[in-house]
Amino acid sequence: MHRLQHLANRSLIARVFDQSPALVRTKARETSCLVQSIRFKTQGPVEQYGQKRFSTAEATVVLRENGKIREKSLTMDTLNPQVKAVEYAVRGPIVTKAGDIERGLQQGQKHPFTEVIKANIGDSHAMGQKPITFLRQVVALCSFPELLDSSSFPEDAKQRARRILQGCGGQSLGSYSASQGVDCIRQDIAVYIEQRDKGVPADWDNIYLTTGASDGIVSILKMLVSGQGRSRSGVMIPIPQYPLYSAAISEMEAVQINYYLDEDNCWALDINELHRAYQAAKEHCHPRVICIINPGNPTGQVQSKKCIEEVLHFAYEENLFVMSDEVYQDNVYSPDCQFHSFKKVLYEMGPEYFNTVELASFHSTSKGYSGECGFRGGYMEVLNLDLEVKAQLVKLLSVRLCPPVSGQAAMDVIVNPPLPHEPSYLQFHKEKSAVLGALAEKAQMTEQILNTVPGIKCNPVQGAMYAFPRIFIPPRAVEEAKSLGMSPDMMYCLRLLEETGICLVPGSGFGQREGTYHFRMTILPTTEKLKVLLEKLRDFHIKFLKEYASLEEPKRSEDDTRDALKQVQIV
Amino acid sequence: MSASRIGQMLPSRSVSVLNGGNVWFFGGRAQYPAGYLVSGVRSMLIPSQLSPFSPQSIALSGVSERRRGLAQEKMTENGVFSRDKVLTIDTMNPTVKNVEYAVRGPIVQRAMQIEKELREGVKKPFTEVIKANIGDAHAMGQQPITFFRQVLALCSYPELLNENMFPEDAKNRARRILQACGGGSVGAYSASQGIDCVRQDVARYIERRDGGVPCDPDNVYLTTGASDGIVTMLKLLVCGEGASRTGVMISIPQYPLYSAALAELGAVQVNYYLNEEKCWSMDLSELERSLAEARKHCNPKALCIINPGNPTGQVQSRQCIEDVIRFAAKERLFLMADEVYQDNVYAEGCQFHSFKKVLFELGPEYSDNVELASFHSTSKCYMGECGFRGGYMEVINMDPEVQAQLSKLVSVRLCPPVPGQALMDLVVNSPQPGEPSHTTFMKERTATLSLLAEKAKLTEQILNTVPGITCNPVQGAMYSFPNISLPEKSINEAKSLFLSPQALGQAPDMFYCMKLLEETGICLVPGSGFGQKDGTYHFRMTILPPTDKLKILLAKVKEFHQKFTQQYS
């Protein structure tokens, strides 16, 4: 038997370890033995590999006649080192493990819970949020235009679909669009931006449809990376950040410049910290771009207008390109917070800023009230981009031909929703308010419940879809994690998952100040499920603290609720 | 009137002044199309009066006087700034600058401009632009497969499942796909590798196609069109510096995605030339020559093959594929087989053989060793659904650790578009005999493919009647890539053409295609965009326009070519 099936089918925990680059492990690379067997201490019994349904030659090392193993041309040693450096916690080891546990549950494996609750990713529909009817009607009409003759669809949906189809080659969603996106959709976006920004002009020539916001962010970063050594491009990103940024920066070998958000001030951006980070970075790279996520991911913070002005002024002074990730622009819950687009603020700062500062801002179909992640729709608007560079950008985008046209159609509906006099308006408005109302409620609930747990401190969830509470991890637990080669919050989240079925992302995946620990959880599960989640989390945290407490037990004022909760917990 | 709208009305030179040159328009109101409610449109007064923001307030908000002074120093007396942009052609990523993609290059941009001019009533010696530059079947009038679109509509708007306007098999497919989606919605992210059941369907499809050669769904990755998969694989392969930098062997002529991706990744492009005399087939001795030469200055690690060929239209023989695999095994090359045209085989005696199938027929010495990635897509074949960006790749014999890295890499982009995945599922799991949609489906599929076969033949035949044009048989894919002989005088004129101080001279076939476009409205891509032997010239044209239009197109090309030859001889 020359097969090493187990290589491709590692046990649950082994997969976690394999994908966590922080973990040290010995690589067996003996080519002398007949069959190269790589097994890790952490691997489970071979029986578990029986899930395999198809038998092929993959992951197989066969001997050549002379007894030597043929070396692969693509191995960990010859793999692109930049790819190796990429990390993306939102879909990292914890999530892989959650998937494995879920499959195990389906196959009847016993766990101290009956379902995995995924609060790791901002994926609204997966958490039960219903799509906006109007949006789906338009997409269905575009997909199968014969439905335009059906009386089951409202006239305004048909109108939108006809307009989009007219903008498509051969009136089909199946044609490539222009690489920048369908013209009429770009025009609709420009009008939307002008409305949103109270009349600040938007030129549709500056609008690019993208494959989700991620695609746009990566494309702009790609344009900006150049130089070697001390002149290598530096990219300023907030810490904590959304790990797309760090992943893209590693992949492009740019220099990541961290500026820390102020946790004690509700995760606000501190202008002095920007100066500090910039000055420090200047010593070893060429800072060229500053990225801002507003409303914040994972922080849930909504930036004030004054803060945005300060950032823009800073960018202006230091000659930085500004990238503002505004995909959560509709997700603002705190009554005293308001979304201000970077573009609008830039405009209001006057022509010396509006005509100079290079700005790219990003939006997406995936968040807001629509939550249409799967369509991979999005756009970016660029301001003051050098004309030659713009031509280069168009060329770069053209290689990938075009963003998915159905995603472009979904984007169009979001920027061009039913108007008050149109037949779908009432239902649309009702659905939209229901989604946003529920999110606001859940944002508040999450913050409140988390703040009742000793050793957890949660800033207000002003916007976006996440809470990023700080968790106290006892020194003994920190030590244990370190001896396992794991970050302490990774160990915390892994145990949480194993014991409760709750899937969160450790703060280390987003970045945090040294010695502090966090996790990110979404506020997306249904209210009922979110309550269960938060209660399980509370129990777990207290148990965890007790287990690792050295001297002091965490003080609890009232244990009644906890006892009640214990009954809820299914074992 | 807003600045942007004024900008739209001005020629592009003035726009550059508007956007980059710090001219500011005061007063006026933004205008909106009728029907939009504009709440609180503010007239654009001098913004510093309008905004609470002023340099003073910044000084108070913790920014030093020195910084403020710096900003002001950059301003001259009349308020015009002399600062450089952060991102200029000189400071941008140099690898991006090196990227070229002719399929959507200058010719196509000019074609779009001409289309706009025509709409605006500018007189031209033609009334419409015929685009034969890109394999975009629907844009050329091909109708979508009804069944596919029914299922997509059902997936997009599941309320339709309750209506009796859709056949049961379409509903079943939609239900199955939705069940596999988070929350039963195509709006949820899928697993980064793609939806499980779609990958299983892909695996079964591959097994059927390859006569039972096993396929593991774990080795199947859904992608955003085939391009995405190809770029991802190339990204994994690139490493090293100087003489150890990864080299990637690509055919010449090639589909320019490859050269573009290699330029962007900074890998070394290693050309092997296809044999035009032998109907663009692949030549083993040429592979050996190319590899030996490349080893002197880089580390060739991968070999890319496009079969059926783009832009050549050639379909590889089984023997040829066998030779290539043996070569790759011997030289330890990672094989990348771009098989997106696998259903587009027209010529008698030609048959599509997947690299994977041949690999397994060569026995375990090969099938257990040779690393192979093969690619497929929803964009070509009989479906032509380019806009959905659906596709998959299958990897074979990939190092498991590397495969884990691949999974990690694709996770950063979250997932391929789910409607595209759904469509891919339908392609690999089409209506079966006995199902209500089977007859219609087969009728539509056959009609499209036989029409393409007819047009492939027509194109080859007519082009070969033109003196100075030699066209190999279009055995498959969607393109012909004829050789055009250009008069010496036209070559000289092209090479001495003054376009701009930066761009002196033009590729002679670019010159030819530009003239063709200006005079006839036909949009083709010059051979130089795909690569060709020095001193030979070609163009790529798709066979996709409807037969009537294709005939007109070919007649116009013929006429133009004769005129062109006369003019320059």
Coordinates of N, CA and C in Angstrom, one line a residue, chain A residues 21 38 56 60 239 254 282 323 336 338 368 450 565:
Chain A
P21 N 0.4 28.7 11.2 CA 1.8 28.8 10.9 C 2.6 29.1 12.2
I38 N 4.3 10.7 7.2 CA 4.4 11.9 8.1 C 3.2 11.8 9.0
T56 N -8.3 8.0 -5.3 CA -7.5 8.4 -6.4 C -6.1 8.4 -6.0
T60 N -0.5 10.8 -3.0 CA 0.1 9.5 -3.0 C 1.6 9.6 -3.4
I239 N -5.1 48.6 13.7 CA -5.0 47.3 14.5 C -6.0 47.5 15.6
A254 N 4.4 44.0 0.6 CA 4.5 45.4 1.0 C 4.8 45.4 2.5
K282 N 8.7 55.4 8.7 CA 9.5 56.1 7.7 C 11.0 55.7 7.8
M323 N -7.4 54.9 1.4 CA -8.3 53.8 1.0 C -9.3 53.7 2.1
D336 N -26.5 58.1 18.4 CA -25.6 59.3 18.4 C -24.5 59.2 17.4
Q338 N -23.3 58.6 13.2 CA -23.8 58.8 11.8 C -22.7 58.4 10.9
G368 N -24.5 45.8 4.8 CA -25.7 46.6 4.7 C -26.9 45.9 5.2
L450 N -22.4 40.8 27.1 CA -21.0 40.6 27.3 C -20.4 41.3 28.5
L565 N -29.1 28.9 33.4 CA -28.5 28.7 32.0 C -28.0 27.3 31.9

